[in-house]
Each structure stands twice: as C-alpha cells, then as structure tokens.
PDB file of C-alpha atoms in Angstrom:
ATOM      1  CA  MET A1365     -63.221 -31.118  35.062  1.00 49.00           C
ATOM      2  CA  GLY A1366     -62.848 -27.882  33.001  1.00 58.00           C
ATOM      3  CA  GLN A1367     -62.050 -27.684  29.300  1.00 85.00           C
ATOM      4  CA  ILE A1368     -58.892 -25.853  30.776  1.00 91.00           C
ATOM      5  CA  ARG A1369     -57.036 -26.636  34.064  1.00 93.00           C
ATOM      6  CA  LEU A1370     -53.919 -25.185  35.063  1.00 94.00           C
ATOM      7  CA  GLN A1371     -52.406 -26.871  38.073  1.00 95.00           C
ATOM      8  CA  GLY A1372     -49.762 -25.494  40.409  1.00 96.00           C
ATOM      9  CA  ILE A1373     -48.349 -23.279  37.443  1.00 96.00           C
ATOM     10  CA  ARG A1374     -44.978 -21.623  38.702  1.00 96.00           C
ATOM     11  CA  LYS A1375     -42.852 -19.578  36.327  1.00 96.00           C
ATOM     12  CA  SER A1376     -39.204 -18.039  37.257  1.00 95.00           C
ATOM     13  CA  PHE A1377     -37.334 -16.153  35.148  1.00 93.00           C
ATOM     14  CA  GLY A1378     -33.933 -16.315  36.809  1.00 92.00           C
ATOM     15  CA  ALA A1379     -34.238 -15.386  40.767  1.00 92.00           C
ATOM     16  CA  LEU A1380     -37.673 -13.672  39.707  1.00 92.00           C
ATOM     17  CA  GLU A1381     -40.684 -15.668  40.658  1.00 94.00           C
ATOM     18  CA  VAL A1382     -43.224 -14.502  38.107  1.00 94.00           C
ATOM     19  CA  LEU A1383     -46.102 -16.965  38.663  1.00 96.00           C
ATOM     20  CA  LYS A1384     -46.569 -18.597  42.582  1.00 95.00           C
ATOM     21  CA  GLY A1385     -48.679 -21.419  41.955  1.00 94.00           C
ATOM     22  CA  ILE A1386     -51.781 -20.476  39.853  1.00 94.00           C
ATOM     23  CA  ASP A1387     -54.649 -23.154  39.838  1.00 94.00           C
ATOM     24  CA  LEU A1388     -57.543 -22.485  37.520  1.00 91.00           C
ATOM     25  CA  ASP A1389     -60.639 -24.679  36.073  1.00 90.00           C
ATOM     26  CA  ILE A1390     -62.361 -23.056  33.369  1.00 89.00           C
ATOM     27  CA  ALA A1391     -65.252 -24.473  31.792  1.00 86.00           C
ATOM     28  CA  GLU A1392     -66.007 -24.800  27.785  1.00 84.00           C
ATOM     29  CA  GLY A1393     -67.557 -21.696  26.511  1.00 83.00           C
ATOM     30  CA  GLU A1394     -66.816 -19.564  29.078  1.00 86.00           C
ATOM     31  CA  PHE A1395     -65.594 -15.782  28.709  1.00 86.00           C
ATOM     32  CA  VAL A1396     -63.042 -15.269  31.574  1.00 89.00           C
ATOM     33  CA  VAL A1397     -61.328 -11.674  32.222  1.00 89.00           C
ATOM     34  CA  PHE A1398     -58.169 -11.433  33.884  1.00 92.00           C
ATOM     35  CA  VAL A1399     -57.489  -8.118  35.490  1.00 90.00           C
ATOM     36  CA  GLY A1400     -54.623  -6.684  37.691  1.00 91.00           C
ATOM     37  CA  PRO A1401     -51.763  -4.203  37.431  1.00 90.00           C
ATOM     38  CA  SER A1402     -49.033  -4.445  35.092  1.00 88.00           C
ATOM     39  CA  GLY A1403     -46.326  -7.059  35.803  1.00 89.00           C
ATOM     40  CA  CYS A1404     -48.794  -9.325  38.044  1.00 93.00           C
ATOM     41  CA  GLY A1405     -48.486 -12.103  35.517  1.00 93.00           C
ATOM     42  CA  LYS A1406     -51.489 -11.912  33.486  1.00 92.00           C
ATOM     43  CA  SER A1407     -49.786 -12.121  30.333  1.00 90.00           C
ATOM     44  CA  THR A1408     -47.365 -14.570  31.423  1.00 93.00           C
ATOM     45  CA  THR A1409     -50.350 -17.060  32.410  1.00 94.00           C
ATOM     46  CA  LEU A1410     -52.031 -16.753  29.154  1.00 90.00           C
ATOM     47  CA  ARG A1411     -48.864 -16.939  27.033  1.00 90.00           C
ATOM     48  CA  MET A1412     -48.161 -20.195  28.976  1.00 92.00           C
ATOM     49  CA  LEU A1413     -51.401 -21.651  27.902  1.00 91.00           C
ATOM     50  CA  GLY A1414     -50.681 -20.816  24.484  1.00 90.00           C
ATOM     51  CA  GLY A1415     -47.342 -22.827  24.579  1.00 91.00           C
ATOM     52  CA  PHE A1416     -45.286 -19.545  24.408  1.00 89.00           C
ATOM     53  CA  GLU A1417     -43.694 -20.080  27.644  1.00 91.00           C
ATOM     54  CA  GLU A1418     -42.981 -23.105  29.669  1.00 93.00           C
ATOM     55  CA  PRO A1419     -43.829 -23.366  33.274  1.00 95.00           C
ATOM     56  CA  THR A1420     -41.103 -24.055  35.728  1.00 96.00           C
ATOM     57  CA  SER A1421     -43.454 -26.483  37.230  1.00 96.00           C
ATOM     58  CA  GLY A1422     -46.685 -27.498  37.182  1.00 96.00           C
ATOM     59  CA  ARG A1423     -49.278 -28.944  34.491  1.00 96.00           C
ATOM     60  CA  ILE A1424     -51.450 -27.471  31.836  1.00 95.00           C
ATOM     61  CA  ILE A1425     -54.616 -29.673  31.050  1.00 94.00           C
ATOM     62  CA  LEU A1426     -56.753 -28.988  27.921  1.00 91.00           C
ATOM     63  CA  ASP A1427     -59.786 -31.215  27.138  1.00 88.00           C
ATOM     64  CA  GLY A1428     -58.515 -33.822  29.539  1.00 89.00           C
ATOM     65  CA  ARG A1429     -55.073 -33.548  27.747  1.00 92.00           C
ATOM     66  CA  ASP A1430     -51.870 -32.857  29.252  1.00 95.00           C
ATOM     67  CA  VAL A1431     -50.078 -30.169  26.932  1.00 94.00           C
ATOM     68  CA  THR A1432     -47.449 -28.820  29.387  1.00 95.00           C
ATOM     69  CA  ASP A1433     -44.546 -29.956  26.978  1.00 93.00           C
ATOM     70  CA  VAL A1434     -46.710 -29.615  23.998  1.00 93.00           C
ATOM     71  CA  PRO A1435     -45.332 -26.646  21.101  1.00 91.00           C
ATOM     72  CA  PRO A1436     -48.120 -23.904  20.104  1.00 88.00           C
ATOM     73  CA  ASN A1437     -48.891 -25.356  16.933  1.00 83.00           C
ATOM     74  CA  ARG A1438     -50.191 -28.469  18.339  1.00 87.00           C
ATOM     75  CA  ARG A1439     -52.525 -26.725  20.974  1.00 87.00           C
ATOM     76  CA  ASN A1440     -55.995 -25.856  20.033  1.00 85.00           C
ATOM     77  CA  VAL A1441     -55.455 -22.278  21.076  1.00 90.00           C
ATOM     78  CA  ASN A1442     -54.614 -19.208  19.289  1.00 88.00           C
ATOM     79  CA  ILE A1443     -53.718 -15.846  20.713  1.00 86.00           C
ATOM     80  CA  VAL A1444     -54.950 -12.145  19.464  1.00 86.00           C
ATOM     81  CA  PHE A1445     -52.315 -10.016  20.411  1.00 79.00           C
ATOM     82  CA  GLN A1446     -52.632  -5.989  21.594  1.00 74.00           C
ATOM     83  CA  ASP A1447     -50.417  -4.967  18.583  1.00 76.00           C
ATOM     84  CA  TYR A1448     -52.400  -7.181  15.955  1.00 74.00           C
ATOM     85  CA  ALA A1449     -48.926  -9.116  14.973  1.00 84.00           C
ATOM     86  CA  LEU A1450     -50.334  -8.810  11.412  1.00 91.00           C
ATOM     87  CA  PHE A1451     -47.719  -9.459   8.436  1.00 93.00           C
ATOM     88  CA  PRO A1452     -47.453  -6.012   6.843  1.00 93.00           C
ATOM     89  CA  HIS A1453     -46.381  -7.578   3.330  1.00 94.00           C
ATOM     90  CA  LEU A1454     -49.616  -9.853   3.107  1.00 95.00           C
ATOM     91  CA  SER A1455     -53.111  -8.660   2.637  1.00 96.00           C
ATOM     92  CA  ALA A1456     -55.956  -8.964   5.072  1.00 96.00           C
ATOM     93  CA  ALA A1457     -57.082 -12.193   3.327  1.00 96.00           C
ATOM     94  CA  ARG A1458     -53.739 -13.913   3.072  1.00 95.00           C
ATOM     95  CA  ASN A1459     -53.179 -12.924   6.743  1.00 95.00           C
ATOM     96  CA  ILE A1460     -56.299 -14.830   7.871  1.00 95.00           C
ATOM     97  CA  ALA A1461     -55.374 -17.705   5.363  1.00 95.00           C
ATOM     98  CA  PHE A1462     -51.713 -18.018   6.594  1.00 92.00           C
ATOM     99  CA  GLY A1463     -52.706 -20.808   9.459  1.00 89.00           C
ATOM    100  CA  LEU A1464     -54.473 -22.999   6.920  1.00 91.00           C
ATOM    101  CA  GLU A1465     -51.726 -22.581   4.038  1.00 92.00           C
ATOM    102  CA  MET A1466     -49.019 -23.661   6.490  1.00 88.00           C
ATOM    103  CA  ARG A1467     -50.957 -26.747   6.953  1.00 89.00           C
ATOM    104  CA  ALA A1468     -51.288 -27.249   3.108  1.00 87.00           C
ATOM    105  CA  VAL A1469     -55.058 -27.035   2.865  1.00 91.00           C
ATOM    106  CA  PRO A1470     -56.476 -26.951  -0.606  1.00 94.00           C
ATOM    107  CA  ARG A1471     -56.812 -23.385  -1.996  1.00 93.00           C
ATOM    108  CA  ASP A1472     -60.372 -23.378  -2.743  1.00 95.00           C
ATOM    109  CA  ALA A1473     -61.129 -24.509   0.881  1.00 95.00           C
ATOM    110  CA  ILE A1474     -58.822 -21.736   2.116  1.00 95.00           C
ATOM    111  CA  ALA A1475     -60.657 -19.306  -0.123  1.00 95.00           C
ATOM    112  CA  ARG A1476     -64.200 -20.376   1.304  1.00 95.00           C
ATOM    113  CA  ARG A1477     -62.885 -20.268   4.687  1.00 94.00           C
ATOM    114  CA  VAL A1478     -61.572 -16.758   4.299  1.00 96.00           C
ATOM    115  CA  ARG A1479     -64.602 -15.309   2.832  1.00 94.00           C
ATOM    116  CA  ASP A1480     -66.632 -16.742   5.701  1.00 92.00           C
ATOM    117  CA  LEU A1481     -64.469 -14.971   8.215  1.00 92.00           C
ATOM    118  CA  LEU A1482     -64.362 -11.660   6.259  1.00 94.00           C
ATOM    119  CA  ALA A1483     -68.175 -11.820   6.528  1.00 92.00           C
ATOM    120  CA  LEU A1484     -68.252 -12.665  10.082  1.00 87.00           C
ATOM    121  CA  VAL A1485     -65.939  -9.746  11.161  1.00 90.00           C
ATOM    122  CA  HIS A1486     -67.862  -7.534   8.689  1.00 89.00           C
ATOM    123  CA  LEU A1487     -64.904  -6.611   6.203  1.00 93.00           C
ATOM    124  CA  GLU A1488     -66.032  -8.547   3.261  1.00 93.00           C
ATOM    125  CA  GLU A1489     -64.852  -5.781   1.164  1.00 94.00           C
ATOM    126  CA  PHE A1490     -61.210  -5.632   2.789  1.00 96.00           C
ATOM    127  CA  GLY A1491     -59.738  -8.746   2.005  1.00 95.00           C
ATOM    128  CA  ASP A1492     -57.151  -7.421  -0.681  1.00 96.00           C
ATOM    129  CA  ARG A1493     -55.904  -4.599   1.469  1.00 96.00           C
ATOM    130  CA  GLN A1494     -52.657  -4.539   3.034  1.00 95.00           C
ATOM    131  CA  PRO A1495     -52.752  -4.086   6.886  1.00 94.00           C
ATOM    132  CA  GLY A1496     -51.082  -0.443   6.495  1.00 94.00           C
ATOM    133  CA  GLU A1497     -54.296   0.602   4.706  1.00 96.00           C
ATOM    134  CA  LEU A1498     -56.717  -0.397   7.523  1.00 94.00           C
ATOM    135  CA  SER A1499     -57.743   1.346  10.671  1.00 91.00           C
ATOM    136  CA  GLY A1500     -56.688  -0.025  13.957  1.00 88.00           C
ATOM    137  CA  GLY A1501     -60.144  -1.386  14.504  1.00 88.00           C
ATOM    138  CA  GLN A1502     -60.041  -3.134  10.955  1.00 92.00           C
ATOM    139  CA  ARG A1503     -56.623  -4.630  11.837  1.00 92.00           C
ATOM    140  CA  GLN A1504     -58.032  -5.988  14.896  1.00 88.00           C
ATOM    141  CA  ARG A1505     -60.825  -7.781  13.288  1.00 90.00           C
ATOM    142  CA  ILE A1506     -58.421  -9.140  10.852  1.00 94.00           C
ATOM    143  CA  ALA A1507     -56.270 -10.392  14.074  1.00 91.00           C
ATOM    144  CA  ILE A1508     -59.402 -11.995  15.308  1.00 90.00           C
ATOM    145  CA  ALA A1509     -60.629 -13.453  11.983  1.00 92.00           C
ATOM    146  CA  ARG A1510     -56.801 -15.161  11.848  1.00 92.00           C
ATOM    147  CA  ALA A1511     -57.147 -16.501  15.190  1.00 90.00           C
ATOM    148  CA  MET A1512     -60.499 -18.215  14.200  1.00 88.00           C
ATOM    149  CA  ILE A1513     -59.428 -19.694  11.031  1.00 90.00           C
ATOM    150  CA  LEU A1514     -58.128 -23.043  12.777  1.00 87.00           C
ATOM    151  CA  ARG A1515     -61.533 -23.202  14.567  1.00 86.00           C
ATOM    152  CA  PRO A1516     -59.740 -23.292  18.134  1.00 86.00           C
ATOM    153  CA  LYS A1517     -61.569 -24.355  21.090  1.00 83.00           C
ATOM    154  CA  VAL A1518     -59.758 -21.624  23.339  1.00 88.00           C
ATOM    155  CA  VAL A1519     -59.033 -18.050  22.097  1.00 89.00           C
ATOM    156  CA  VAL A1520     -56.540 -15.702  24.401  1.00 89.00           C
ATOM    157  CA  LEU A1521     -56.884 -11.987  23.826  1.00 87.00           C
ATOM    158  CA  ASP A1522     -54.085  -9.878  25.171  1.00 84.00           C
ATOM    159  CA  GLU A1523     -55.532  -6.377  25.718  1.00 80.00           C
ATOM    160  CA  PRO A1524     -56.935  -6.542  22.311  1.00 74.00           C
ATOM    161  CA  THR A1525     -59.177  -2.959  22.861  1.00 73.00           C
ATOM    162  CA  SER A1526     -56.371  -1.048  24.564  1.00 72.00           C
ATOM    163  CA  ALA A1527     -55.406   0.784  21.556  1.00 68.00           C
ATOM    164  CA  LEU A1528     -58.499   1.796  20.208  1.00 72.00           C
ATOM    165  CA  ASP A1529     -61.027   4.631  20.976  1.00 74.00           C
ATOM    166  CA  MET A1530     -64.118   3.874  22.678  1.00 73.00           C
ATOM    167  CA  THR A1531     -66.563   3.735  19.718  1.00 76.00           C
ATOM    168  CA  VAL A1532     -64.348   1.091  18.145  1.00 78.00           C
ATOM    169  CA  GLN A1533     -63.854  -0.540  21.463  1.00 77.00           C
ATOM    170  CA  VAL A1534     -67.406  -1.208  21.974  1.00 77.00           C
ATOM    171  CA  GLN A1535     -67.674  -2.463  18.043  1.00 79.00           C
ATOM    172  CA  ILE A1536     -65.029  -5.130  18.804  1.00 80.00           C
ATOM    173  CA  VAL A1537     -66.710  -5.909  22.392  1.00 79.00           C
ATOM    174  CA  ASP A1538     -69.664  -6.654  20.535  1.00 80.00           C
ATOM    175  CA  LEU A1539     -68.041  -8.611  17.795  1.00 81.00           C
ATOM    176  CA  LEU A1540     -66.265 -11.105  20.395  1.00 81.00           C
ATOM    177  CA  ARG A1541     -69.445 -11.215  22.443  1.00 79.00           C
ATOM    178  CA  SER A1542     -71.386 -12.699  19.368  1.00 81.00           C
ATOM    179  CA  LEU A1543     -68.532 -14.862  18.216  1.00 81.00           C
ATOM    180  CA  GLN A1544     -68.443 -16.448  21.624  1.00 77.00           C
ATOM    181  CA  GLN A1545     -71.924 -16.976  21.814  1.00 76.00           C
ATOM    182  CA  LYS A1546     -72.350 -18.431  18.302  1.00 79.00           C
ATOM    183  CA  HIS A1547     -69.233 -20.742  18.645  1.00 77.00           C
ATOM    184  CA  GLU A1548     -69.211 -21.481  22.135  1.00 77.00           C
ATOM    185  CA  LEU A1549     -65.521 -20.806  22.687  1.00 80.00           C
ATOM    186  CA  ALA A1550     -63.654 -20.235  25.790  1.00 85.00           C
ATOM    187  CA  PHE A1551     -62.465 -16.629  25.603  1.00 86.00           C
ATOM    188  CA  LEU A1552     -59.627 -15.613  28.006  1.00 90.00           C
ATOM    189  CA  PHE A1553     -59.278 -11.896  28.036  1.00 87.00           C
ATOM    190  CA  ILE A1554     -56.719  -9.636  29.539  1.00 88.00           C
ATOM    191  CA  SER A1555     -58.013  -5.907  30.153  1.00 80.00           C
ATOM    192  CA  HIS A1556     -57.685  -2.912  32.457  1.00 75.00           C
ATOM    193  CA  ASP A1557     -60.628  -1.398  31.341  1.00 73.00           C
ATOM    194  CA  LEU A1558     -63.568  -2.104  33.800  1.00 74.00           C
ATOM    195  CA  ARG A1559     -66.193  -1.242  31.415  1.00 73.00           C
ATOM    196  CA  VAL A1560     -64.921  -4.213  28.955  1.00 70.00           C
ATOM    197  CA  VAL A1561     -64.697  -6.344  32.108  1.00 72.00           C
ATOM    198  CA  ARG A1562     -68.642  -5.754  32.946  1.00 74.00           C
ATOM    199  CA  ALA A1563     -69.695  -5.976  29.395  1.00 70.00           C
ATOM    200  CA  MET A1564     -67.775  -9.259  28.363  1.00 69.00           C
ATOM    201  CA  SER A1565     -67.199 -11.634  31.273  1.00 69.00           C
ATOM    202  CA  HIS A1566     -68.602 -14.619  32.971  1.00 79.00           C
ATOM    203  CA  GLN A1567     -65.838 -15.013  35.202  1.00 87.00           C
ATOM    204  CA  ILE A1568     -63.051 -12.438  36.548  1.00 91.00           C
ATOM    205  CA  MET A1569     -59.815 -13.528  37.788  1.00 92.00           C
ATOM    206  CA  VAL A1570     -58.057 -10.903  39.845  1.00 92.00           C
ATOM    207  CA  MET A1571     -54.465 -11.196  39.827  1.00 94.00           C
ATOM    208  CA  ARG A1572     -51.694  -9.733  41.942  1.00 95.00           C
ATOM    209  CA  ALA A1573     -47.839 -10.540  42.223  1.00 94.00           C
ATOM    210  CA  GLY A1574     -48.182 -13.872  40.413  1.00 95.00           C
ATOM    211  CA  GLU A1575     -51.229 -15.388  42.391  1.00 95.00           C
ATOM    212  CA  VAL A1576     -55.018 -15.304  41.598  1.00 94.00           C
ATOM    213  CA  VAL A1577     -56.186 -13.429  44.810  1.00 94.00           C
ATOM    214  CA  GLU A1578     -59.850 -13.583  43.831  1.00 92.00           C
ATOM    215  CA  GLN A1579     -62.065 -15.147  41.453  1.00 91.00           C
ATOM    216  CA  GLY A1580     -65.833 -15.199  40.799  1.00 89.00           C
ATOM    217  CA  THR A1581     -68.812 -14.022  38.477  1.00 85.00           C
ATOM    218  CA  THR A1582     -69.100 -10.193  37.258  1.00 80.00           C
ATOM    219  CA  GLU A1583     -72.125  -9.912  39.796  1.00 80.00           C
ATOM    220  CA  GLN A1584     -69.701 -11.264  42.652  1.00 83.00           C
TER     221      GLN A1584
END
C-alpha cells in the first residue's frame, strides 16, 4: 500500500462530472508530476487530497488512514499555489511562521524553525521584507518554506514555476529536487512544462477529461 491512495474518486459540480473515478497509489518519497490540458481535473484532484474539495464519492487514504472527511488543518498535506498566496501585510518570516503561530508554538521555537527554513531556501537576509518587496522567485521560495514549516509528509505544488522566467524556474526546480531528496517527501506537482517534467519526476500521471489515461516513469 502506498503512502497516498485515491480510490474511485469522483467529483461533480452540479451536472458537470469533473473527475470520473480516479485510482492512484503513490509511494512515500515519490515526486509525481500531473500533466494534461486545462480543465482535465489535475487541480481538483490535488485540492481534494489537501482537503479543499470534497469528493462526490470515493476514498482518500494517507498513511493508511481514511482522511476523506478530515479537514485540511488535520491532514499532513501542504499546498504551494501558482500565485504564492502570501499574506501581503506580513513579512516573509511571519508568512513562514503562520502555521506554527496558529498552533501556539512557543516564540523561540518558531524563530529557530523560521531561521532554518530561510536558510534552506537561501533567503536568510530577506525575512523582514514584505512580499511586495520580493521578486517572483523569492516569493515562491517563501511559499515553499511556509509549506514546509509544519513538516508535512506530502507537498502539493500547483504550477509553482509557470509565472517565472526560465532562469528562476531552473532555480526553483533545483531547490525542490534538493528538498525532496533531503526530506523524503512525497511531492505532487502540476506542470504544463515538459522540461520541468523531465527534470523532476519519478512518475508522470497523464490526465484527460477527468481520468488518468496513462501513468508511468519518466523514461516510460
């Protein structure tokens, strides 16, 4: 049994069936890239894994636990969005710290963890800056650090490099690869860029019209 299992996941919005019975089994530490045309159900599938959408039917299993009806804050899953979703009124350090602050973790422990994560994403000198004072690549690094603060077992990345230029995309891809190898996380990544797919993935899931139509290793 994999760390992540989706069993017969269907999702309808009114009369529109968006997902038509998704079955996936993803092992711990895998980097899986989801590809397919816009509207095929990639983001809905991964938002469902994070708890931000509820399936119409089917089950979601994480580490052997049925989390189908478990809210997002009680799943060990974090999401990095394409538009960063940072709080504009908080500093980079406070954005990273937010999850621990909500759990009333002592301030000194939060400060240590934030320093470690700023170093991990190579932004040690930028903790006091507001998101508006950072470049797109720097904001994405802060969003990645924020996703890591609660030590998740699964990180979902919804096209995190699509708004960045090629040089910065390569830097973010290199960062994600090093994080995945160091922490043995399951990374689930949506991308339209086949260069990113080739550089990153252990497994590729090809989706079309609400179904997984092909899956396999990058080489396959």
